[in-house]
Amino acid sequence: ETGVTQSPTHLIKTRGQQVTLRCSSQSGHNTVSWYQQALGQGPQFIFQYYREEENGRGNFPPRFSGLQFPNYSSELNVNALELDDSALYLCASSFELTGVETQYFGPGTRLLVL
Amino acid sequence: KQEVTQIPAALSVPEGENLVLNCSFTDSAIYNLQWFRQDPGKGLTSLLLIQSSQREQTSGRLNASLDKSSGRSTLYIAASQPGDSATYLCAVRPGGATNKLIFGTGTLLAVQP
C-alpha cells in the first residue's frame, strides 16, 4: 500500500464527453504527477503539479487539464474525449525537496471511451 | 529526446531459475533509474531506485545495476517464484526541474511452477 488512492476505479464514457478523475496523495506530499498508460505500453507523463501550480507537461493537448488542492488531493480533467483516451490513468505523489524523491503510485483509474 | 527500451518484451521461465531483465536509455543525463512491478490492471509498485551516482541496489532476491555511461540497467531476480509473475517496468528521471519519469514498455515475466 502506497497511501495513494484514486477514484473511480473504472469508468465508461462516450466520445465527446468530459471526465474528471481524482487522486488523494500521501499526507505531506507536495507534488502530484499524472500518467496515461495505454494497453501494452509504459506510462506516459501527462503533467505534474507542485504546490498547486503546473510544473511541467508532457506531449498532451490542452484538453487534458488538472488541479491540485491544499488537502493533498488532485484532479485530472479530460474534455472532448476521444477513443484513444481509453487507458489506465495513474497518479503519483512525492515530497519534492532535494530532487531525488521516490514517486508513490496509486492503483489507477481504467477509462474506456466508446 | 530520452527513450527507454526494455528487452525482452516477454519472458517465461521455470520456477527456481535466475533471470536478468534489461533496460537501456539513450541520454545518460539522468537523476535516477527506478524499477517497478505491475500486476495485471493494477498500479505500480516500486522495487528499486538507483541514484545516478550509484552502481547497484539490492533488495532481497532483487539486484539492480546501473551503468550510466553506456545507458544500461539490469534487474537480476534470483531463484524466481510464480509470485514474481508480473510486468516489470524501468523508468528514468531525466535532468530538469520536473520530477517526471520516462518509462520503457516493460517486460512481461511468467514464472512457471
CSV table of C-alpha atoms in Angstrom, one decimal:
chain,number,residue,atom,x,y,z
A,1,GLU,CA,0.0,0.0,0.0
A,2,THR,CA,1.4,3.4,-1.1
A,3,GLY,CA,-1.1,5.6,0.7
A,4,VAL,CA,-2.2,7.0,-2.7
A,5,THR,CA,-5.8,6.4,-3.7
A,6,GLN,CA,-7.7,7.1,-6.9
A,7,SER,CA,-11.4,7.2,-7.8
A,8,PRO,CA,-13.2,5.8,-9.6
A,9,THR,CA,-11.6,2.5,-10.3
A,10,HIS,CA,-13.3,2.1,-13.6
A,11,LEU,CA,-15.2,4.5,-15.8
A,12,ILE,CA,-17.0,4.2,-19.2
A,13,LYS,CA,-17.7,7.3,-21.3
A,14,THR,CA,-18.7,8.1,-24.8
A,15,ARG,CA,-16.7,10.1,-27.4
A,16,GLY,CA,-17.1,13.9,-26.9
A,17,GLN,CA,-17.9,13.7,-23.2
A,18,GLN,CA,-15.9,15.1,-20.4
A,19,VAL,CA,-14.4,13.2,-17.4
A,20,THR,CA,-12.8,14.0,-14.0
A,21,LEU,CA,-10.5,11.6,-12.3
A,22,ARG,CA,-9.5,12.0,-8.7
A,23,CYS,CA,-6.4,11.3,-6.7
A,24,SER,CA,-5.6,11.5,-3.0
A,25,SER,CA,-1.9,11.8,-2.3
A,26,GLN,CA,0.1,10.7,0.7
A,27,SER,CA,-0.2,13.2,3.6
A,28,GLY,CA,2.5,15.8,3.3
A,29,HIS,CA,3.4,15.2,-0.3
A,30,ASN,CA,3.6,18.5,-2.2
A,31,THR,CA,3.8,17.1,-5.7
A,32,VAL,CA,1.5,15.0,-7.8
A,33,SER,CA,2.1,13.7,-11.3
A,34,TRP,CA,-0.4,12.1,-13.7
A,35,TYR,CA,0.4,9.4,-16.3
A,36,GLN,CA,-1.5,7.7,-19.1
A,37,GLN,CA,-0.9,4.0,-19.7
A,38,ALA,CA,-2.3,2.5,-22.9
A,39,LEU,CA,-2.7,-1.2,-23.1
A,40,GLY,CA,0.7,-2.9,-23.5
A,41,GLN,CA,2.6,0.3,-23.2
A,42,GLY,CA,4.6,2.0,-20.4
A,43,PRO,CA,3.0,5.0,-18.6
A,44,GLN,CA,3.4,8.4,-20.4
A,45,PHE,CA,3.8,11.6,-18.4
A,46,ILE,CA,0.9,13.9,-18.7
A,47,PHE,CA,1.7,16.7,-16.3
A,48,GLN,CA,2.9,17.5,-12.8
A,49,TYR,CA,1.6,19.8,-10.1
A,50,TYR,CA,3.8,21.3,-7.4
A,51,ARG,CA,2.2,23.3,-4.6
A,52,GLU,CA,-0.9,23.7,-6.7
A,53,GLU,CA,0.9,25.1,-9.8
A,54,GLU,CA,1.6,23.1,-13.0
A,55,ASN,CA,5.3,22.2,-13.0
A,56,GLY,CA,5.9,20.5,-16.3
A,57,ARG,CA,3.8,18.9,-19.0
A,58,GLY,CA,4.2,16.1,-21.4
A,59,ASN,CA,3.1,15.8,-25.0
A,60,PHE,CA,-0.6,16.0,-24.3
A,61,PRO,CA,-3.2,18.5,-25.8
A,62,PRO,CA,-4.8,21.3,-23.7
A,63,ARG,CA,-8.0,19.3,-23.3
A,64,PHE,CA,-6.0,17.5,-20.6
A,65,SER,CA,-6.0,19.7,-17.6
A,66,GLY,CA,-5.5,19.4,-13.8
A,67,LEU,CA,-5.9,20.8,-10.4
A,68,GLN,CA,-4.1,20.3,-7.1
A,69,PHE,CA,-5.7,21.2,-3.8
A,70,PRO,CA,-4.2,22.1,-0.4
A,71,ASN,CA,-5.6,18.9,1.1
A,72,TYR,CA,-3.3,16.7,-0.9
A,73,SER,CA,-6.0,15.8,-3.4
A,74,SER,CA,-5.9,16.4,-7.2
A,75,GLU,CA,-7.9,16.1,-10.3
A,76,LEU,CA,-7.3,15.2,-13.9
A,77,ASN,CA,-9.9,16.6,-16.3
A,78,VAL,CA,-10.2,15.5,-19.9
A,79,ASN,CA,-12.6,17.3,-22.3
A,80,ALA,CA,-13.9,16.2,-25.7
A,81,LEU,CA,-13.0,12.5,-25.1
A,82,GLU,CA,-11.6,10.5,-28.0
A,83,LEU,CA,-11.4,6.8,-28.4
A,84,ASP,CA,-7.6,6.9,-28.0
A,85,ASP,CA,-8.1,8.3,-24.5
A,86,SER,CA,-9.0,4.8,-23.4
A,87,ALA,CA,-6.3,3.9,-20.9
A,88,LEU,CA,-5.2,3.4,-17.3
A,89,TYR,CA,-4.6,6.7,-15.7
A,90,LEU,CA,-2.2,6.7,-12.8
A,91,CYS,CA,-1.3,9.4,-10.3
A,92,ALA,CA,1.9,9.5,-8.3
A,93,SER,CA,2.8,11.7,-5.4
A,94,SER,CA,6.1,12.7,-3.8
A,95,PHE,CA,7.6,15.2,-1.5
A,96,GLU,CA,10.0,17.2,-3.6
A,97,LEU,CA,12.8,18.8,-1.7
A,98,THR,CA,16.2,17.5,-3.0
A,99,GLY,CA,15.2,16.2,-6.4
A,100,VAL,CA,15.8,12.5,-5.7
A,101,GLU,CA,12.5,11.5,-4.2
A,102,THR,CA,10.6,8.4,-5.0
A,103,GLN,CA,7.2,8.7,-6.5
A,104,TYR,CA,4.4,6.6,-5.0
A,105,PHE,CA,1.7,5.4,-7.4
A,106,GLY,CA,-2.0,4.9,-6.9
A,107,PRO,CA,-3.8,1.9,-8.3
A,108,GLY,CA,-5.1,3.8,-11.3
A,109,THR,CA,-8.5,4.5,-13.0
A,110,ARG,CA,-9.3,2.5,-16.0
A,111,LEU,CA,-11.1,4.7,-18.6
A,112,LEU,CA,-13.0,3.2,-21.5
A,113,VAL,CA,-14.2,5.6,-24.2
A,114,LEU,CA,-16.8,4.2,-26.6
B,1,LYS,CA,14.8,13.1,-26.5
B,2,GLN,CA,15.2,10.4,-23.9
B,3,GLU,CA,14.0,7.0,-24.9
B,4,VAL,CA,13.8,3.9,-22.8
B,5,THR,CA,13.8,0.4,-24.2
B,6,GLN,CA,13.3,-2.9,-22.4
B,7,ILE,CA,14.4,-6.3,-23.7
B,8,PRO,CA,12.9,-8.9,-23.8
B,9,ALA,CA,9.3,-7.9,-24.2
B,10,ALA,CA,8.2,-11.2,-22.7
B,11,LEU,CA,9.9,-14.0,-20.8
B,12,SER,CA,8.8,-17.4,-19.5
B,13,VAL,CA,11.0,-19.3,-17.1
B,14,PRO,CA,10.6,-22.4,-14.8
B,15,GLU,CA,10.4,-21.8,-11.1
B,16,GLY,CA,13.8,-21.5,-9.4
B,17,GLU,CA,15.7,-20.0,-12.3
B,18,ASN,CA,17.8,-16.9,-12.0
B,19,LEU,CA,17.0,-14.3,-14.7
B,20,VAL,CA,18.0,-10.9,-16.0
B,21,LEU,CA,15.8,-8.1,-17.4
B,22,ASN,CA,17.4,-5.4,-19.5
B,23,CYS,CA,16.8,-1.7,-19.8
B,24,SER,CA,18.6,0.8,-22.0
B,25,PHE,CA,18.2,4.6,-22.3
B,26,THR,CA,19.5,7.0,-24.8
B,27,ASP,CA,20.5,10.0,-22.7
B,28,SER,CA,22.9,9.4,-19.8
B,29,ALA,CA,22.0,12.7,-18.1
B,30,ILE,CA,19.6,11.2,-15.6
B,31,TYR,CA,19.0,11.8,-11.9
B,32,ASN,CA,18.0,8.2,-11.2
B,33,LEU,CA,16.6,5.0,-12.6
B,34,GLN,CA,13.8,3.0,-11.0
B,35,TRP,CA,12.4,-0.5,-11.5
B,36,PHE,CA,8.7,-1.1,-10.9
B,37,ARG,CA,6.5,-4.1,-10.8
B,38,GLN,CA,2.9,-4.0,-12.2
B,39,ASP,CA,0.4,-6.7,-11.7
B,40,PRO,CA,-2.4,-7.0,-14.4
B,41,GLY,CA,-4.7,-4.0,-14.3
B,42,LYS,CA,-3.0,-2.6,-11.2
B,43,GLY,CA,-0.8,0.4,-10.3
B,44,LEU,CA,3.0,0.4,-10.0
B,45,THR,CA,5.0,-0.9,-7.1
B,46,SER,CA,8.5,0.5,-6.7
B,47,LEU,CA,11.1,-2.2,-6.4
B,48,LEU,CA,14.5,-0.5,-6.5
B,49,LEU,CA,15.7,3.1,-7.1
B,50,ILE,CA,19.3,3.7,-8.2
B,51,GLN,CA,20.6,7.2,-7.9
B,52,SER,CA,22.9,8.4,-10.8
B,53,SER,CA,25.9,8.2,-8.5
B,54,GLN,CA,25.3,4.6,-7.6
B,55,ARG,CA,26.2,1.4,-9.4
B,56,GLU,CA,23.7,-1.0,-7.9
B,57,GLN,CA,20.9,-1.6,-5.3
B,58,THR,CA,19.8,-4.8,-3.7
B,59,SER,CA,16.5,-5.8,-2.0
B,60,GLY,CA,16.0,-9.4,-1.1
B,61,ARG,CA,16.2,-11.6,-4.2
B,62,LEU,CA,16.4,-8.5,-6.5
B,63,ASN,CA,19.5,-6.7,-7.6
B,64,ALA,CA,19.6,-3.8,-10.0
B,65,SER,CA,22.7,-2.3,-11.6
B,66,LEU,CA,23.2,0.9,-13.4
B,67,ASP,CA,25.9,1.8,-16.0
B,68,LYS,CA,25.1,5.4,-16.8
B,69,SER,CA,27.9,5.9,-19.3
B,70,SER,CA,26.6,3.0,-21.5
B,71,GLY,CA,22.9,3.8,-20.8
B,72,ARG,CA,22.1,0.4,-19.4
B,73,SER,CA,20.5,-1.1,-16.3
B,74,THR,CA,19.7,-4.7,-15.4
B,75,LEU,CA,17.4,-6.2,-12.9
B,76,TYR,CA,18.5,-9.6,-11.6
B,77,ILE,CA,16.0,-11.8,-10.0
B,78,ALA,CA,17.4,-14.8,-8.1
B,79,ALA,CA,15.5,-18.1,-7.5
B,80,SER,CA,12.4,-17.0,-9.3
B,81,GLN,CA,9.0,-17.9,-7.9
B,82,PRO,CA,5.5,-18.0,-9.5
B,83,GLY,CA,4.6,-14.9,-7.4
B,84,ASP,CA,7.2,-13.0,-9.4
B,85,SER,CA,5.0,-13.2,-12.4
B,86,ALA,CA,4.2,-9.6,-13.5
B,87,THR,CA,5.2,-6.9,-15.8
B,88,TYR,CA,8.5,-5.2,-14.9
B,89,LEU,CA,9.0,-1.6,-15.9
B,90,CYS,CA,12.1,0.5,-15.8
B,91,ALA,CA,11.9,4.3,-15.7
B,92,VAL,CA,14.5,7.1,-15.8
B,93,ARG,CA,14.2,10.5,-14.3
B,94,PRO,CA,15.9,12.9,-16.7
B,95,GLY,CA,17.6,16.1,-15.6
B,96,GLY,CA,15.5,19.1,-15.1
B,97,ALA,CA,13.1,20.7,-12.5
B,98,THR,CA,10.2,18.4,-13.1
B,99,ASN,CA,10.3,15.0,-11.4
B,100,LYS,CA,8.8,13.2,-14.3
B,101,LEU,CA,9.6,9.6,-15.2
B,102,ILE,CA,10.1,8.2,-18.7
B,103,PHE,CA,9.2,4.5,-18.9
B,104,GLY,CA,10.1,1.6,-21.0
B,105,THR,CA,7.3,-0.6,-22.4
B,106,GLY,CA,8.0,-3.3,-19.9
B,107,THR,CA,9.0,-7.0,-19.7
B,108,LEU,CA,6.1,-9.4,-19.1
B,109,LEU,CA,7.5,-12.2,-16.9
B,110,ALA,CA,5.8,-15.6,-16.4
B,111,VAL,CA,7.3,-18.0,-13.9
B,112,GLN,CA,6.0,-21.5,-14.4
B,113,PRO,CA,5.5,-23.7,-11.3
